[in-house]
């Protein structure tokens, strides 16, 4: 790490709502530390998104912010949403800002790694032997399926009653590109992909199977491909999660299964994610990094939220957008050592123990980074 890297890289920081700003603050302290110590520098700009953007501009995502995101090398995202905005028309909900970003940036591949840090094997609601050493990757399709499918909406029928409509729709191309991402990841891991769907009731699930098999047979003969129904997968994740290496699935199933996988690691506050777009001619991908958890309005502003999922999302940015493997390892190892030294926010602490603050967890990670450089 001799010279400062990344100085020409544009990173847009969108802290968002709820606990978003306070967890992002801890990430930015690491960014500033990297800058000060000439480990890595980024051209950082910060903007509003979600409810915060609505309060300031009347929309959860302004055109200017979208433009910034599209012209950045990476976006660091906190969280959006909260009861304050639930009375707004659907199109103005804070979540619409995030969904629009995903769609406009074409972030079709959402990587959600569920890794159990050894120090946390007892923090899981499952027995230690079920989760110790767990390392699985959920690859969730993020720009298609029922989240975006048409027709959608609520219509009033002739008898005056209403009907709500959403549509699960996937093209072969959409399935193929995310299946490829899963196979590529599996090649660098333990070589196994499990495709998850409801092919027993949904035709689109049958197409997922066919296309995944074709991708594997034509280009990834060394990858072992299996199939599982989504309901069974939910059950297997809590019964025997270590059977999985890479799971690839649709937008909705990926949303649900990744919350489940997150709890295996001890807390929803531990799971980072990377959302990646297609590679351009130079191999670069648009990318957004965000914790899997939501904005947790009940604890927002109290300095008790766990910043680790956000910090680990930053590490994913270093790894996937900027190829800074050493620096990503530095951050992840610092998190591992801070946990080993006993740092626990409320979500990770034993039921009778008081957790430390968001800031104190940030301090603990920074201290470990400092020791290692
Ligand atoms: C997630 C979240 C989002 C989703 C919400 C906030 C729109 O639950 O990223 O998992 O449903 O995709
Ligand atoms: Mg979710």
Coordinates of C-alpha atoms and ligand atoms in Angstrom, one line a residue:
X1 CA 0.0 0.0 0.0
X2 CA 2.8 2.4 -0.9
X3 CA 1.0 4.9 -3.0
X4 CA -2.4 6.5 -2.5
X5 CA -4.8 4.8 -4.8
X6 CA -8.3 5.7 -6.0
X7 CA -7.9 9.5 -5.9
X8 CA -9.5 9.9 -9.3
X9 CA -12.4 7.6 -8.4
X10 CA -15.8 9.3 -7.8
X11 CA -17.8 8.0 -5.0
X12 CA -21.3 9.3 -4.2
X13 CA -22.4 8.9 -0.6
X14 CA -26.1 8.7 0.0
X15 CA -26.8 8.2 3.8
X16 CA -30.6 8.4 3.5
X17 CA -33.0 8.0 6.4
X18 CA -33.3 6.6 9.8
X19 CA -30.0 5.0 11.0
X20 CA -28.5 5.6 7.6
X21 CA -26.7 8.9 8.5
X22 CA -25.2 7.6 11.8
X23 CA -23.9 4.3 10.3
X24 CA -22.5 6.1 7.2
X25 CA -20.7 8.5 9.5
X26 CA -18.6 5.6 10.8
X27 CA -17.8 4.6 7.2
X28 CA -16.7 8.1 6.4
X29 CA -14.3 8.1 9.4
X30 CA -12.6 5.1 7.8
X31 CA -12.5 6.9 4.5
X32 CA -10.9 10.0 6.1
X33 CA -8.4 7.8 7.9
X34 CA -7.4 6.1 4.6
X35 CA -7.0 9.6 3.1
X36 CA -4.9 11.0 5.9
X37 CA -2.6 8.0 6.0
X38 CA -2.3 7.9 2.1
X39 CA -3.8 4.4 2.0
X40 CA -6.5 5.4 -0.5
X41 CA -8.3 8.6 -1.5
X42 CA -11.6 9.0 -3.2
X43 CA -13.4 12.0 -4.7
X44 CA -16.3 12.0 -2.3
X45 CA -19.6 13.9 -2.7
X46 CA -22.7 13.5 -0.5
X47 CA -26.3 13.9 -1.3
X48 CA -29.9 13.2 -0.1
X49 CA -32.0 10.2 -1.0
X50 CA -35.3 8.8 0.2
X51 CA -37.4 10.6 2.8
X52 CA -34.6 13.1 3.4
X53 CA -34.7 14.0 -0.3
X54 CA -38.5 14.2 -0.2
X55 CA -38.4 16.6 2.7
X56 CA -35.9 18.9 0.9
X57 CA -37.0 18.6 -2.7
X58 CA -40.4 16.8 -2.8
X59 CA -39.1 13.7 -4.5
X60 CA -37.2 10.7 -3.1
X61 CA -34.6 11.0 -5.8
X62 CA -33.9 14.2 -7.7
X63 CA -32.7 14.1 -11.4
X64 CA -29.5 15.8 -10.3
X65 CA -28.8 13.0 -7.7
X66 CA -29.6 10.3 -10.3
X67 CA -27.2 12.0 -12.7
X68 CA -24.5 12.1 -10.0
X69 CA -25.0 8.4 -9.3
X70 CA -24.8 7.5 -13.0
X71 CA -21.6 9.4 -13.4
X72 CA -19.9 8.1 -10.2
X73 CA -17.6 5.0 -10.1
X74 CA -19.5 3.8 -7.0
X75 CA -22.4 4.8 -4.8
X76 CA -22.3 4.2 -1.0
X77 CA -25.9 3.9 0.3
X78 CA -27.2 3.9 3.8
X79 CA -30.9 3.1 4.1
X80 CA -34.3 4.7 3.3
X81 CA -37.8 4.7 4.6
X82 CA -39.8 5.3 7.8
X83 CA -43.2 5.9 9.2
X84 CA -42.9 9.6 8.6
X85 CA -43.4 9.1 4.9
X86 CA -45.9 6.2 4.9
X87 CA -48.9 8.5 4.2
X88 CA -47.4 9.8 0.9
X89 CA -48.6 8.6 -2.5
X90 CA -46.8 5.3 -3.4
X91 CA -44.6 7.0 -6.1
X92 CA -43.2 9.3 -3.5
X93 CA -42.2 6.7 -0.9
X94 CA -38.6 6.8 0.1
X95 CA -38.1 3.2 -1.2
X96 CA -39.0 4.4 -4.7
X97 CA -35.8 6.4 -4.7
X98 CA -33.7 3.3 -4.1
X99 CA -35.7 1.2 -6.7
X100 CA -35.3 3.9 -9.3
X101 CA -31.5 4.1 -8.7
X102 CA -31.3 0.3 -9.1
X103 CA -33.3 0.4 -12.3
X104 CA -31.6 3.4 -13.9
X105 CA -28.1 2.2 -13.0
X106 CA -29.1 -1.3 -14.3
X107 CA -27.8 -2.9 -11.1
X108 CA -29.1 -6.4 -12.0
X109 CA -26.7 -8.4 -9.8
X110 CA -27.1 -8.0 -6.0
X111 CA -24.4 -9.9 -4.0
X112 CA -25.3 -10.6 -0.4
X113 CA -22.6 -12.6 1.3
X114 CA -23.7 -14.2 4.6
X115 CA -20.5 -14.9 6.6
X116 CA -20.4 -15.9 10.2
X117 CA -17.5 -14.3 12.1
X118 CA -16.2 -16.8 14.6
X119 CA -16.7 -14.4 17.5
X120 CA -20.4 -14.2 16.6
X121 CA -21.2 -17.9 16.2
X122 CA -23.0 -17.7 19.6
X123 CA -24.9 -14.5 18.7
X124 CA -27.0 -16.4 16.1
X125 CA -30.4 -17.6 17.1
X126 CA -29.3 -21.0 15.8
X127 CA -26.9 -23.4 17.5
X128 CA -23.2 -22.7 17.1
X129 CA -22.5 -25.9 15.2
X130 CA -25.1 -25.1 12.6
X131 CA -23.7 -21.6 11.7
X132 CA -19.9 -21.7 12.8
X133 CA -17.8 -21.2 9.6
X134 CA -20.8 -20.4 7.4
X135 CA -19.9 -18.5 4.2
X136 CA -22.6 -18.4 1.6
X137 CA -23.4 -15.9 -1.2
X138 CA -26.8 -15.0 -2.3
X139 CA -27.0 -13.5 -5.8
X140 CA -30.3 -11.8 -6.1
X141 CA -31.6 -10.5 -9.5
X142 CA -32.3 -6.9 -8.7
X143 CA -33.9 -5.0 -11.7
X144 CA -36.6 -7.4 -12.9
X145 CA -39.3 -9.7 -11.7
X146 CA -42.3 -8.7 -9.7
X147 CA -40.6 -5.6 -8.3
X148 CA -40.8 -4.0 -11.8
X149 CA -43.1 -6.2 -13.8
X150 CA -46.1 -4.7 -15.7
X151 CA -49.1 -4.6 -15.4
X152 CA -49.0 -3.3 -11.8
X153 CA -51.2 -1.2 -9.7
X154 CA -54.6 -1.2 -8.0
X155 CA -57.7 -1.1 -10.2
X156 CA -61.4 -0.7 -9.4
X157 CA -63.7 -3.3 -10.9
X158 CA -67.2 -2.7 -12.2
X159 CA -68.7 -3.8 -9.0
X160 CA -66.7 -1.1 -7.1
X161 CA -64.3 -3.5 -5.4
X162 CA -60.6 -3.2 -6.0
X163 CA -57.9 -5.5 -7.3
X164 CA -54.2 -5.3 -6.7
X165 CA -51.8 -6.4 -9.4
X166 CA -48.1 -7.2 -9.7
X167 CA -46.5 -9.3 -12.3
X168 CA -43.5 -11.7 -12.2
X169 CA -41.8 -11.5 -15.5
X170 CA -38.3 -12.5 -16.6
X171 CA -36.7 -12.6 -20.1
X172 CA -34.1 -15.3 -20.9
X173 CA -31.5 -12.5 -21.1
X174 CA -32.3 -11.2 -17.6
X175 CA -31.9 -14.7 -16.2
X176 CA -28.8 -15.5 -18.2
X177 CA -26.8 -12.5 -17.1
X178 CA -27.4 -13.0 -13.4
X179 CA -26.8 -16.8 -13.8
X180 CA -23.4 -15.9 -15.3
X181 CA -22.5 -13.7 -12.3
X182 CA -23.4 -16.6 -10.0
X183 CA -21.2 -19.0 -11.9
X184 CA -18.3 -16.6 -12.1
X185 CA -18.5 -16.2 -8.3
X186 CA -18.8 -19.9 -7.7
X187 CA -15.6 -20.5 -9.8
X188 CA -13.7 -18.4 -7.3
X189 CA -15.4 -20.1 -4.3
X190 CA -16.4 -23.7 -3.8
X191 CA -17.7 -24.2 -7.3
X192 CA -21.4 -24.8 -6.5
X193 CA -24.5 -22.8 -7.6
X194 CA -28.0 -23.5 -6.3
X195 CA -30.8 -21.9 -8.4
X196 CA -33.9 -21.2 -6.3
X197 CA -37.4 -20.7 -7.7
X198 CA -41.0 -21.9 -7.6
X199 CA -40.9 -23.9 -10.8
X200 CA -43.6 -26.2 -9.3
X201 CA -46.1 -23.3 -9.6
X202 CA -44.6 -20.6 -11.8
X203 CA -43.8 -20.9 -15.4
X204 CA -41.1 -18.2 -15.0
X205 CA -39.4 -20.5 -12.5
X206 CA -39.2 -23.2 -15.1
X207 CA -37.5 -20.8 -17.5
X208 CA -35.0 -19.9 -14.8
X209 CA -34.1 -23.6 -14.5
X210 CA -33.7 -24.0 -18.2
X211 CA -31.6 -20.9 -18.7
X212 CA -29.4 -21.6 -15.7
X213 CA -28.7 -25.1 -16.9
X214 CA -27.8 -23.8 -20.4
X215 CA -25.4 -21.2 -19.0
X216 CA -23.7 -23.8 -16.9
X217 CA -23.5 -26.4 -19.6
X218 CA -22.2 -24.1 -22.3
X219 CA -19.7 -22.0 -20.3
X220 CA -19.2 -23.3 -16.8
X221 CA -18.8 -27.1 -17.0
X222 CA -16.8 -27.2 -13.7
X223 CA -19.6 -25.5 -11.8
X224 CA -22.0 -27.9 -10.0
X225 CA -25.5 -26.6 -10.5
X226 CA -28.5 -27.7 -8.4
X227 CA -32.1 -26.5 -8.1
X228 CA -34.3 -25.9 -5.1
X229 CA -37.8 -24.6 -4.5
X230 CA -37.9 -21.3 -2.6
X231 CA -40.0 -22.6 0.3
X232 CA -37.6 -25.5 0.8
X233 CA -34.6 -23.1 0.6
X234 CA -36.0 -21.0 3.4
X235 CA -36.3 -24.2 5.5
X236 CA -32.8 -25.5 4.5
X237 CA -31.2 -22.1 5.4
X238 CA -32.2 -22.6 9.0
X239 CA -31.8 -26.4 9.0
X240 CA -28.4 -26.8 7.4
X241 CA -27.1 -23.5 5.8
X242 CA -23.6 -24.8 5.3
X243 CA -24.8 -27.0 2.4
X244 CA -24.9 -23.8 0.2
X245 CA -22.1 -22.0 -1.7
X246 CA -23.8 -19.6 -4.1
X247 CA -27.5 -19.2 -4.3
X248 CA -29.0 -17.4 -7.4
X249 CA -32.6 -16.3 -7.4
X250 CA -35.2 -13.8 -8.5
X251 CA -35.7 -10.3 -7.0
X252 CA -38.5 -11.2 -4.5
X253 CA -37.1 -14.6 -3.4
X254 CA -33.7 -13.0 -3.0
X255 CA -35.2 -10.2 -0.8
X256 CA -36.8 -12.7 1.5
X257 CA -34.1 -15.3 1.7
X258 CA -31.3 -12.8 2.3
X259 CA -33.1 -11.5 5.4
X260 CA -33.2 -15.1 6.6
X261 CA -29.5 -15.6 5.8
X262 CA -28.6 -12.4 7.6
X263 CA -30.0 -13.7 10.9
X264 CA -27.8 -16.7 10.6
X265 CA -24.8 -14.4 11.0
X266 CA -26.1 -13.1 14.3
X267 CA -27.9 -10.0 13.3
X268 CA -29.4 -8.3 10.3
X269 CA -26.9 -5.6 11.2
X270 CA -24.0 -7.7 9.8
X271 CA -25.0 -8.2 6.2
X272 CA -23.4 -6.0 3.5
X273 CA -24.3 -6.0 -0.2
X274 CA -23.0 -5.0 -3.6
X275 CA -25.3 -4.2 -6.5
X276 CA -23.5 -4.4 -9.8
X277 CA -24.4 -3.4 -13.4
X278 CA -23.2 -4.9 -16.6
X279 CA -19.4 -4.6 -17.4
X280 CA -18.7 -1.8 -20.0
X281 CA -16.0 -2.1 -22.7
X282 CA -13.3 -1.4 -20.1
X283 CA -14.6 -4.0 -17.7
X284 CA -16.0 -1.4 -15.3
X285 CA -19.4 -1.8 -13.7
X286 CA -21.8 0.7 -12.2
X287 CA -22.2 -0.2 -8.6
X288 CA -24.0 0.6 -5.4
X289 CA -23.1 -0.7 -2.0
X290 CA -25.6 -0.9 0.9
X291 CA -26.3 -2.7 4.1
X292 CA -29.1 -5.3 3.7
X293 CA -30.9 -4.0 6.8
X294 CA -33.4 -1.1 6.6
X295 CA -33.6 2.3 8.2
X296 CA -34.6 1.1 11.7
X297 CA -36.6 4.2 12.5
X298 CA -37.2 3.0 16.1
X299 CA -33.6 3.3 17.0
X300 CA -32.6 6.2 14.6
X301 CA -30.6 9.0 16.1
X302 CA -29.9 7.1 19.3
X303 CA -26.3 6.2 18.5
X304 CA -27.0 2.5 19.1
X305 CA -27.3 1.1 15.6
X306 CA -24.7 -1.5 14.4
X307 CA -22.5 0.2 11.7
X308 CA -20.8 -3.1 10.6
X309 CA -23.0 -3.9 7.6
X310 CA -22.4 -0.5 6.3
X311 CA -18.6 -0.7 7.0
X312 CA -18.5 -4.2 5.3
X313 CA -20.4 -2.7 2.3
X314 CA -17.6 -0.2 2.0
X315 CA -15.1 -3.1 2.0
X316 CA -17.1 -4.7 -0.8
X317 CA -16.8 -1.4 -2.7
X318 CA -13.0 -1.5 -2.3
X319 CA -13.0 -5.1 -3.5
X320 CA -15.5 -5.1 -6.4
X321 CA -15.3 -1.5 -7.8
X322 CA -11.7 -0.7 -7.2
X323 CA -9.8 -4.0 -7.0
X324 CA -8.3 -2.9 -3.7
X325 CA -8.1 -6.4 -2.3
X326 CA -5.5 -5.5 0.4
X327 CA -7.5 -2.6 1.7
X328 CA -10.8 -4.6 1.6
X329 CA -9.0 -7.3 3.7
X330 CA -7.8 -4.7 6.0
X331 CA -11.3 -3.5 6.8
X332 CA -12.8 -6.9 7.0
X333 CA -10.0 -8.2 9.3
X334 CA -10.5 -5.1 11.5
X335 CA -14.2 -5.9 11.9
X336 CA -13.2 -9.5 12.7
X337 CA -10.7 -8.4 15.4
X338 CA -13.0 -5.8 16.9
X339 CA -15.7 -8.5 17.3
X340 CA -13.1 -10.9 18.7
X341 CA -12.1 -8.3 21.2
X342 CA -15.7 -8.2 22.4
X343 CA -17.2 -5.1 20.7
X344 CA -20.9 -5.6 20.5
X345 CA -23.7 -3.2 19.7
X346 CA -27.1 -4.0 21.2
X347 CA -28.2 -6.3 18.3
X348 CA -25.2 -8.5 18.9
X349 CA -24.9 -8.3 22.7
X350 CA -26.1 -11.1 25.0
X351 CA -29.7 -10.4 26.2
X352 CA -28.6 -9.3 29.7
X353 CA -25.6 -7.2 28.5
X354 CA -25.6 -3.6 27.4
X355 CA -24.2 -3.0 23.9
X356 CA -21.8 -0.2 22.9
X357 CA -22.7 2.8 20.8
X358 CA -22.5 3.2 17.1
X359 CA -19.6 5.5 17.5
X360 CA -17.8 3.1 19.9
X361 CA -18.1 0.3 17.4
X362 CA -16.7 2.6 14.7
X363 CA -13.8 3.4 17.2
X364 CA -13.2 -0.3 17.8
X365 CA -12.9 -1.0 14.0
X366 CA -10.7 2.1 13.4
X367 CA -8.4 1.1 16.3
X368 CA -7.9 -2.3 14.6
X369 CA -7.2 -0.7 11.2
X370 CA -4.7 1.6 12.8
X371 CA -2.9 -1.3 14.5
X372 CA -2.7 -3.2 11.2
X373 CA -1.2 -0.4 9.0
Ligands
LIG1 C1 -33.7 -4.7 0.4 C2 -34.8 -3.9 0.9 C3 -35.5 -3.2 -0.2 C4 -36.0 -4.3 -1.2 C5 -36.6 -2.2 0.1 C6 -36.0 -1.1 1.1 C7 -37.1 -1.5 -1.1 O1 -35.7 -4.7 1.6 O2 -32.8 -4.2 -0.2 O3 -33.6 -5.9 0.7 O4 -37.1 -4.8 -1.0 O5 -35.3 -4.6 -2.1
LIG2 MG1 -35.0 -6.7 2.0

